[in-house]
Coordinates of C-alpha atoms and ligand atoms in Angstrom, one line a residue:
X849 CA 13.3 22.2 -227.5
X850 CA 15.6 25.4 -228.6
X851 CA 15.7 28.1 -225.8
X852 CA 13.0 29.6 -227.3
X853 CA 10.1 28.5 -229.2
X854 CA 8.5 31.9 -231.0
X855 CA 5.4 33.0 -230.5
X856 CA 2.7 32.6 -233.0
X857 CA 4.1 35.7 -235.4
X858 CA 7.0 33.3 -236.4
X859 CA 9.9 34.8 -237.6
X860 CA 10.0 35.3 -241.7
X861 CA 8.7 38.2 -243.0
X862 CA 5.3 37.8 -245.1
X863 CA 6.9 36.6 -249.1
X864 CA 3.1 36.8 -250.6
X865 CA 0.0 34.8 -250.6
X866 CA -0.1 31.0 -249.2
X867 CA -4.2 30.8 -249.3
X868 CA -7.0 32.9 -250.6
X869 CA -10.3 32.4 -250.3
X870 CA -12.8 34.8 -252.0
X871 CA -16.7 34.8 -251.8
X872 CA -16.2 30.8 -251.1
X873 CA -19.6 29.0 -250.9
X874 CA -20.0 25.4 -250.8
X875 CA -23.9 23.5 -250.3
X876 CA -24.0 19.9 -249.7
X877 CA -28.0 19.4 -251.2
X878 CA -30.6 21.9 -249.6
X879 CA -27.5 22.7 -246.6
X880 CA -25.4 26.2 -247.6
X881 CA -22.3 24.8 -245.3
X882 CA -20.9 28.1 -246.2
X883 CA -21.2 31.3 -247.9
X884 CA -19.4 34.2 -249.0
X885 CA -16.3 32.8 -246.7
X886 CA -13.2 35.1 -247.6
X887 CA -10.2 34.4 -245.7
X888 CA -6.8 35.1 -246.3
X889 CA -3.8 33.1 -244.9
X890 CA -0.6 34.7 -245.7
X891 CA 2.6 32.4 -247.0
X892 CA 4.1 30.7 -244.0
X893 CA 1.1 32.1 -242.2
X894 CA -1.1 30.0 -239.8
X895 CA -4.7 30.6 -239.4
X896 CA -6.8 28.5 -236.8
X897 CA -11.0 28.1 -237.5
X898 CA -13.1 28.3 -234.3
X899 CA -16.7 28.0 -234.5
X900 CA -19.8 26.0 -233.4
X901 CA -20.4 22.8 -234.3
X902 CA -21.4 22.2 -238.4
X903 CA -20.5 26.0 -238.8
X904 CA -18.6 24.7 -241.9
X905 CA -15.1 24.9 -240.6
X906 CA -13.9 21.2 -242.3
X907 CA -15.6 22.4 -245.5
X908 CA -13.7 25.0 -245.4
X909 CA -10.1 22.2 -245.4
X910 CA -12.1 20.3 -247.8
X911 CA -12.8 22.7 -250.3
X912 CA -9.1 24.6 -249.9
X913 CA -7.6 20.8 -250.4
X914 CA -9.1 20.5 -253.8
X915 CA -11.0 17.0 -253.3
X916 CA -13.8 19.1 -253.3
X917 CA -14.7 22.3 -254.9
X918 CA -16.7 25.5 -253.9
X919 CA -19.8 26.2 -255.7
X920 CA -19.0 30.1 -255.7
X921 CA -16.2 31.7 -255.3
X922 CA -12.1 31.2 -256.2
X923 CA -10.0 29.7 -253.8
X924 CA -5.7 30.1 -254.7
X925 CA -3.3 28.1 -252.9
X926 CA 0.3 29.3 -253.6
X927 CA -0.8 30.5 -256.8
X928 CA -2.6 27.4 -257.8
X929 CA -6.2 27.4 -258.7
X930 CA -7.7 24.1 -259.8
X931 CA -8.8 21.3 -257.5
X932 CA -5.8 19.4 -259.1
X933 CA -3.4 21.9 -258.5
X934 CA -4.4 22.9 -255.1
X935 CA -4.2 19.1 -254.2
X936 CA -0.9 18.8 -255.2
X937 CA 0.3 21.3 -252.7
X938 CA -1.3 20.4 -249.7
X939 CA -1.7 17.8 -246.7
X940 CA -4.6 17.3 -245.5
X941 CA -5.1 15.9 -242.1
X942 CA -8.8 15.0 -241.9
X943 CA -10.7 14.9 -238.3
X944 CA -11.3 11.0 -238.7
X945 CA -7.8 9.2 -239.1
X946 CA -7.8 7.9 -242.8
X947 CA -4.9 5.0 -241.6
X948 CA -4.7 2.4 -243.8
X949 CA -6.1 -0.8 -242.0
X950 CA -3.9 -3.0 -244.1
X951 CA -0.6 -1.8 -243.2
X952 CA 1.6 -1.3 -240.1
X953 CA 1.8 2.3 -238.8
X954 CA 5.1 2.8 -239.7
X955 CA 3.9 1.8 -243.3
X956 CA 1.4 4.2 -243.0
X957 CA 3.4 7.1 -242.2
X958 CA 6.0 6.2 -244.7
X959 CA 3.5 6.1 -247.7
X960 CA 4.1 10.1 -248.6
X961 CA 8.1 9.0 -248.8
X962 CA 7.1 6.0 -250.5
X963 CA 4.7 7.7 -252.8
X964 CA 7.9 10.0 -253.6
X965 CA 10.4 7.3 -254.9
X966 CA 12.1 7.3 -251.2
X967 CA 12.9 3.3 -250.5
X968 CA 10.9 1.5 -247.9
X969 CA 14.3 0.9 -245.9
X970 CA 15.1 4.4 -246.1
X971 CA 11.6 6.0 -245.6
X972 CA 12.1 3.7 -242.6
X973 CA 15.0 5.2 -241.1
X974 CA 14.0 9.0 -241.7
X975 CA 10.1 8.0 -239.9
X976 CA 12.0 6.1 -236.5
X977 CA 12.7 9.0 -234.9
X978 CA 9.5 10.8 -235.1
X979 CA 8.0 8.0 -233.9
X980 CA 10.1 8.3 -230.7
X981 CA 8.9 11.8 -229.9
X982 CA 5.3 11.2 -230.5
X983 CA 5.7 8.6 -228.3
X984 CA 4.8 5.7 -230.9
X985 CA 8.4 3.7 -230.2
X986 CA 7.0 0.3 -230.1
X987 CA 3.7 0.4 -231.8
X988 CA 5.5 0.8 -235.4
X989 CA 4.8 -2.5 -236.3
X990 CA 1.1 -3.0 -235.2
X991 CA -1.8 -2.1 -237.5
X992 CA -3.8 0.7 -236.8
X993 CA -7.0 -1.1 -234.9
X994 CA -4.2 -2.2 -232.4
X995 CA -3.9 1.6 -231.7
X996 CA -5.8 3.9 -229.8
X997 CA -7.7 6.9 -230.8
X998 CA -5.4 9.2 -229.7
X999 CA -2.3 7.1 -231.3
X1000 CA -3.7 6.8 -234.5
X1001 CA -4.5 10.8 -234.3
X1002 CA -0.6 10.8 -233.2
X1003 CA 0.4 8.8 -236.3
X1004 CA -1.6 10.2 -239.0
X1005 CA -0.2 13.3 -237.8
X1006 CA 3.3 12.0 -238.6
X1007 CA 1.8 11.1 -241.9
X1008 CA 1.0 14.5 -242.5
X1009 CA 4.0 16.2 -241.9
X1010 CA 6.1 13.8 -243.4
X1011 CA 3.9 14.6 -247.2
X1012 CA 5.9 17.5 -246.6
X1013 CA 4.2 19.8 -248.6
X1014 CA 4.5 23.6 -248.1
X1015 CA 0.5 23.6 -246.8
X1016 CA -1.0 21.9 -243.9
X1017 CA -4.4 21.8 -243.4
X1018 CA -5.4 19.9 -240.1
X1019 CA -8.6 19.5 -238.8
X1020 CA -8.8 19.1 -235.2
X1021 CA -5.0 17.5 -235.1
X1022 CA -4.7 16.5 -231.4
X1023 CA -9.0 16.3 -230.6
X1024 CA -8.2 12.4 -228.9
X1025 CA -5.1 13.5 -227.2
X1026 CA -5.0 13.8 -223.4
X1027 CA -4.0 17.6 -222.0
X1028 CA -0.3 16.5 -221.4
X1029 CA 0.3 15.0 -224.4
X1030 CA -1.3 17.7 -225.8
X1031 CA 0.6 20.6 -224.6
X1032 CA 3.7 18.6 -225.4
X1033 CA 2.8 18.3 -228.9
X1034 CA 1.6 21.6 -229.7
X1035 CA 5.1 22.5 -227.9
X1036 CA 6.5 20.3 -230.5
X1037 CA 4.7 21.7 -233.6
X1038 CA 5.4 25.2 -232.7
X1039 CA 9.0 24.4 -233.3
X1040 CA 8.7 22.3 -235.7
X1041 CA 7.0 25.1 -237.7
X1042 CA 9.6 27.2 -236.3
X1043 CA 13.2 25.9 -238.4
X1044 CA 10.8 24.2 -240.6
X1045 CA 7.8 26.8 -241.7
X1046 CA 4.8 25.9 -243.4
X1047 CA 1.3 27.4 -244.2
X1048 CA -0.6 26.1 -241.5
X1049 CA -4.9 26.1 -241.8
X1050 CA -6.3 24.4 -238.6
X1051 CA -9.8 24.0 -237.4
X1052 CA -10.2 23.2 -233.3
X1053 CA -12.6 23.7 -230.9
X1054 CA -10.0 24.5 -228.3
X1055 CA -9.3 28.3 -228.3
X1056 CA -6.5 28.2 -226.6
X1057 CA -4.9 26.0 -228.7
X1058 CA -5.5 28.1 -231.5
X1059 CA -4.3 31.3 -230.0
X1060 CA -1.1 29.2 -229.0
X1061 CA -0.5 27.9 -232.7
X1062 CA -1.6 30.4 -234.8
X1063 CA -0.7 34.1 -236.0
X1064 CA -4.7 34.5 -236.6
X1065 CA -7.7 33.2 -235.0
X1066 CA -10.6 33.4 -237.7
X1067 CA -14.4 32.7 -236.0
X1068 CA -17.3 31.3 -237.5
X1069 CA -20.7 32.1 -237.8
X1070 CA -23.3 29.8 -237.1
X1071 CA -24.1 28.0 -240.7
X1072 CA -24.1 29.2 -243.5
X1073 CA -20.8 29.6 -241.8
X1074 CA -19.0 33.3 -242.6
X1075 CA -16.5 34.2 -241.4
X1076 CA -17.3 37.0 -238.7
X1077 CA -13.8 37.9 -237.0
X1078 CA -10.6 38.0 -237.4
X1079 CA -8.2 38.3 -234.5
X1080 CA -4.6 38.5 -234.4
X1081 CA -2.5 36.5 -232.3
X1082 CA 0.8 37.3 -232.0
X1083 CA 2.5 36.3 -228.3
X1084 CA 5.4 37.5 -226.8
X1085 CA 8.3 34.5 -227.0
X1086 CA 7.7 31.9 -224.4
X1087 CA 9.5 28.8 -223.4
X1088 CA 6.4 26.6 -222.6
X1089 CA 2.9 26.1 -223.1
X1090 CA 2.3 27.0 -219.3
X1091 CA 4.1 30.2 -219.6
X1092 CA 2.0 31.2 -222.5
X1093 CA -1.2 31.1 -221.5
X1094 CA -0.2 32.8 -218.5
X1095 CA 0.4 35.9 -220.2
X1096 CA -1.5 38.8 -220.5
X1097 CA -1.6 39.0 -223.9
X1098 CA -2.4 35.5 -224.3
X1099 CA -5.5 36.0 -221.6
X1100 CA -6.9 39.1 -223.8
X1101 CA -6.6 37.4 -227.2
X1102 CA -8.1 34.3 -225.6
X1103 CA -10.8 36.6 -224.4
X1104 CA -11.2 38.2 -227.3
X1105 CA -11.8 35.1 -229.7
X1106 CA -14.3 33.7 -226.6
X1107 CA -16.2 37.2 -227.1
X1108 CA -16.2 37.1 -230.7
X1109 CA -18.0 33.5 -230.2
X1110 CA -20.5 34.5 -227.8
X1111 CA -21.6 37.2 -230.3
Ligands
LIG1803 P1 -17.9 21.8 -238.9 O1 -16.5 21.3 -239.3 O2 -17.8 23.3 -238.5 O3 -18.5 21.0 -237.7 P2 -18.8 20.8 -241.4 O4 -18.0 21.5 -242.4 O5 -18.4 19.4 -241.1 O6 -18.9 21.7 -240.1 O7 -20.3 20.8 -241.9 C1 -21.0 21.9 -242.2 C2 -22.5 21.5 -242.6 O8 -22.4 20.8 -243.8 C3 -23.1 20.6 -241.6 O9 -24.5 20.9 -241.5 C4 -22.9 19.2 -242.2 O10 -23.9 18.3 -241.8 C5 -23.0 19.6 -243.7 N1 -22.1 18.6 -244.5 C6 -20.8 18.6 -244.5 N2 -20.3 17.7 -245.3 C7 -21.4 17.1 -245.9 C8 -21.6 16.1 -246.9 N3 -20.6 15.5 -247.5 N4 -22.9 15.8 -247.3 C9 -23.9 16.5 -246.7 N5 -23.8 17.4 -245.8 C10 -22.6 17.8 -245.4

C-alpha cells in the first residue's frame, strides 16, 4: 500500500469518453428491464449502480459488454459501437463466478494470458503473486468446487483484471466476501486502479462501497430501471478504508445516495 491511496476522483485528468449510454432500453419478453437509461462514464472514470433488486442494474453490464444488445438506444464504449466491438474492449465480471469447472484456478485465471499467446509457464509466473494477496496461495491447483463462494468470487476477480482490458465491468465483485476481506480488497483495488487506471462500471448493493470506489454513484429506479441520480463522489485522500468512511464528506455522500434511494 503506497502512503496514499487517492480518493475516488483519481488523479488523471478526464482524456474523453470511456462509456456512453443514450436512451438505453433493453426488455427480456413482456419485462422493460430498463428504459431510456443514459449514463455517462468518463475515460478512466468509475461509476458504481445502486438500486433495488431487478432494477436492471446487470442489464445494464450486459448490454454495455456487448453479449447482449439494447433494444433502443446507442451504447459507445471507447468509441466502439457494435456488440463485437464493445466486447473486445471489455471484462466482464458477472455476479455468478463463470470458473471453468474443468480446470485448476490458476488455469482459470491464466486463460485471458493464455488466450493472448502468453505461455502457460509464463502466464504462470505473472498470476503467482496475485494469488498471494488475494489470499489464494495454496488453492492454485484445486478446481473451483474445492473453493468457496467467496474464493471463487476472489479468483474470478483475478481473472478479470488479468483480461486486462481498459474497461471493467463488475457486478457485485466482492458480494460473498466477509467485511475484512472486504475492506482489504477494495483497499487493494483502489490502488490498483490507482498506477494502473481503468474504466471501471460496478453494480453493488453496498453504498458504501460504492462511494469508496467510485468517482460517481448513479441510482436506480425501481424497473423499468432509469437512472434517477447521479451523485458525485469525490473523497478527500485517505490511507484506509476505516479513515474514509469516517469522514465527513464520506458520511454526506453516503447520505446522499441512501436519500436518493429512499425516494
Ligand atoms: P438487477 O441486477 O438490478 O437485480 P437485472 O438486470 O438482473 O436486475 O434484471 C432486471 C429485470 O429483468 C428483472 O425483472 C429480471 O427478472 C429481468 N431479466 C433479466 N435478465 C433476464 C433474462 N435473461 N430473461 C428474462 N428476464 C430477465
Amino acid at each position: 500500500m503506497p502512503a496514499q491511496a487517492t480518493g475516488a476522483a483519481g488523479v488523471l485528468p478526464d482524456p474523453g469518453s470511456g462509456v456512453e449510454l443514450r436512451g438505453v432500453r433493453r426488455q427480456y419478453g413482456l419485462v422493460v428491464a430498463v428504459k431510456e437509461v443514459n449514463l455517462s462514464v468518463a475515460r478512466f472514470g468509475r461509476v458504481a449502480i445502486v438500486g433495488p433488486s431487478g432494477c436492471g442494474k446487470s442489464t445494464i453490464l450486459s448490454v454495455v459488454s456487448g453479449l447482449e444488445d439494447a433494444d433502443e438506444g446507442s451504447i459507445t464504449v471507447l468509441g466502439a459501437r457494435s456488440s463485437r466491438e464493445r466486447l473486445a474492449k471489455c471484462a466482464w465480471m458477472p455476479q455468478r463466478d463463470l470458473l471453468l469447472p474443468w480446470r485448476t484456478v490458476i488455469g482459470n485465471v491464466c486463460l485471458p494470458l493464455e488466450n493472448r499467446g502468453v505461455s502457460k509457464k509464463e502466464a504462470r509466473t505473472q498470476v503467482e503473486p496475485l494469488f498471494t494477496r488475494f489470499g489464494l496461495q495454496g488453492f492454485e491447483d484445486k478446481r473451483p468446487i474445492q473453493l468457496s463462494g467467496g474464493m471463487r468470487q476472489r479468483a474470478s476477480f483475478l481473472r478479470t483484471l488479468v483480461a486486462d482490458k481498459e474497461v471493467m465491468l463488475l457486478d457485485e465483485p466482492f458480494g460473498a466476501l466477509d467485511s475484512m476481506t472486504r475492506g482489504d480488497i477494495q483497499m487493494w483495488l483502489l490502488e490498483a486502479l490507482h498506477t494502473e487506471p481503468r474504466t471501471v462500471v460496478m453494480v453493488t448493493h453496498d453504498v458504501e462501497e460504492a462511494v469508496l470506489l467510485a468517482d460517481e454513484v448513479v441510482v436506480m429506479s425501481p424497473r423499468p430501471g432509469r437512472v434517477i441520480a447521479r451523485i458525485p463522489s469525490r473523497l478527500p485522500a485517505f490511507t484506509s478504508r476505516r479513515q474514509a468512511v469516517a469522514m465527513p464528506e464520506f458520511i454526506r455522500i453516503r447520505e446522499t445516495v441512501h436519500t436518493a434511494l429512499e425516494t
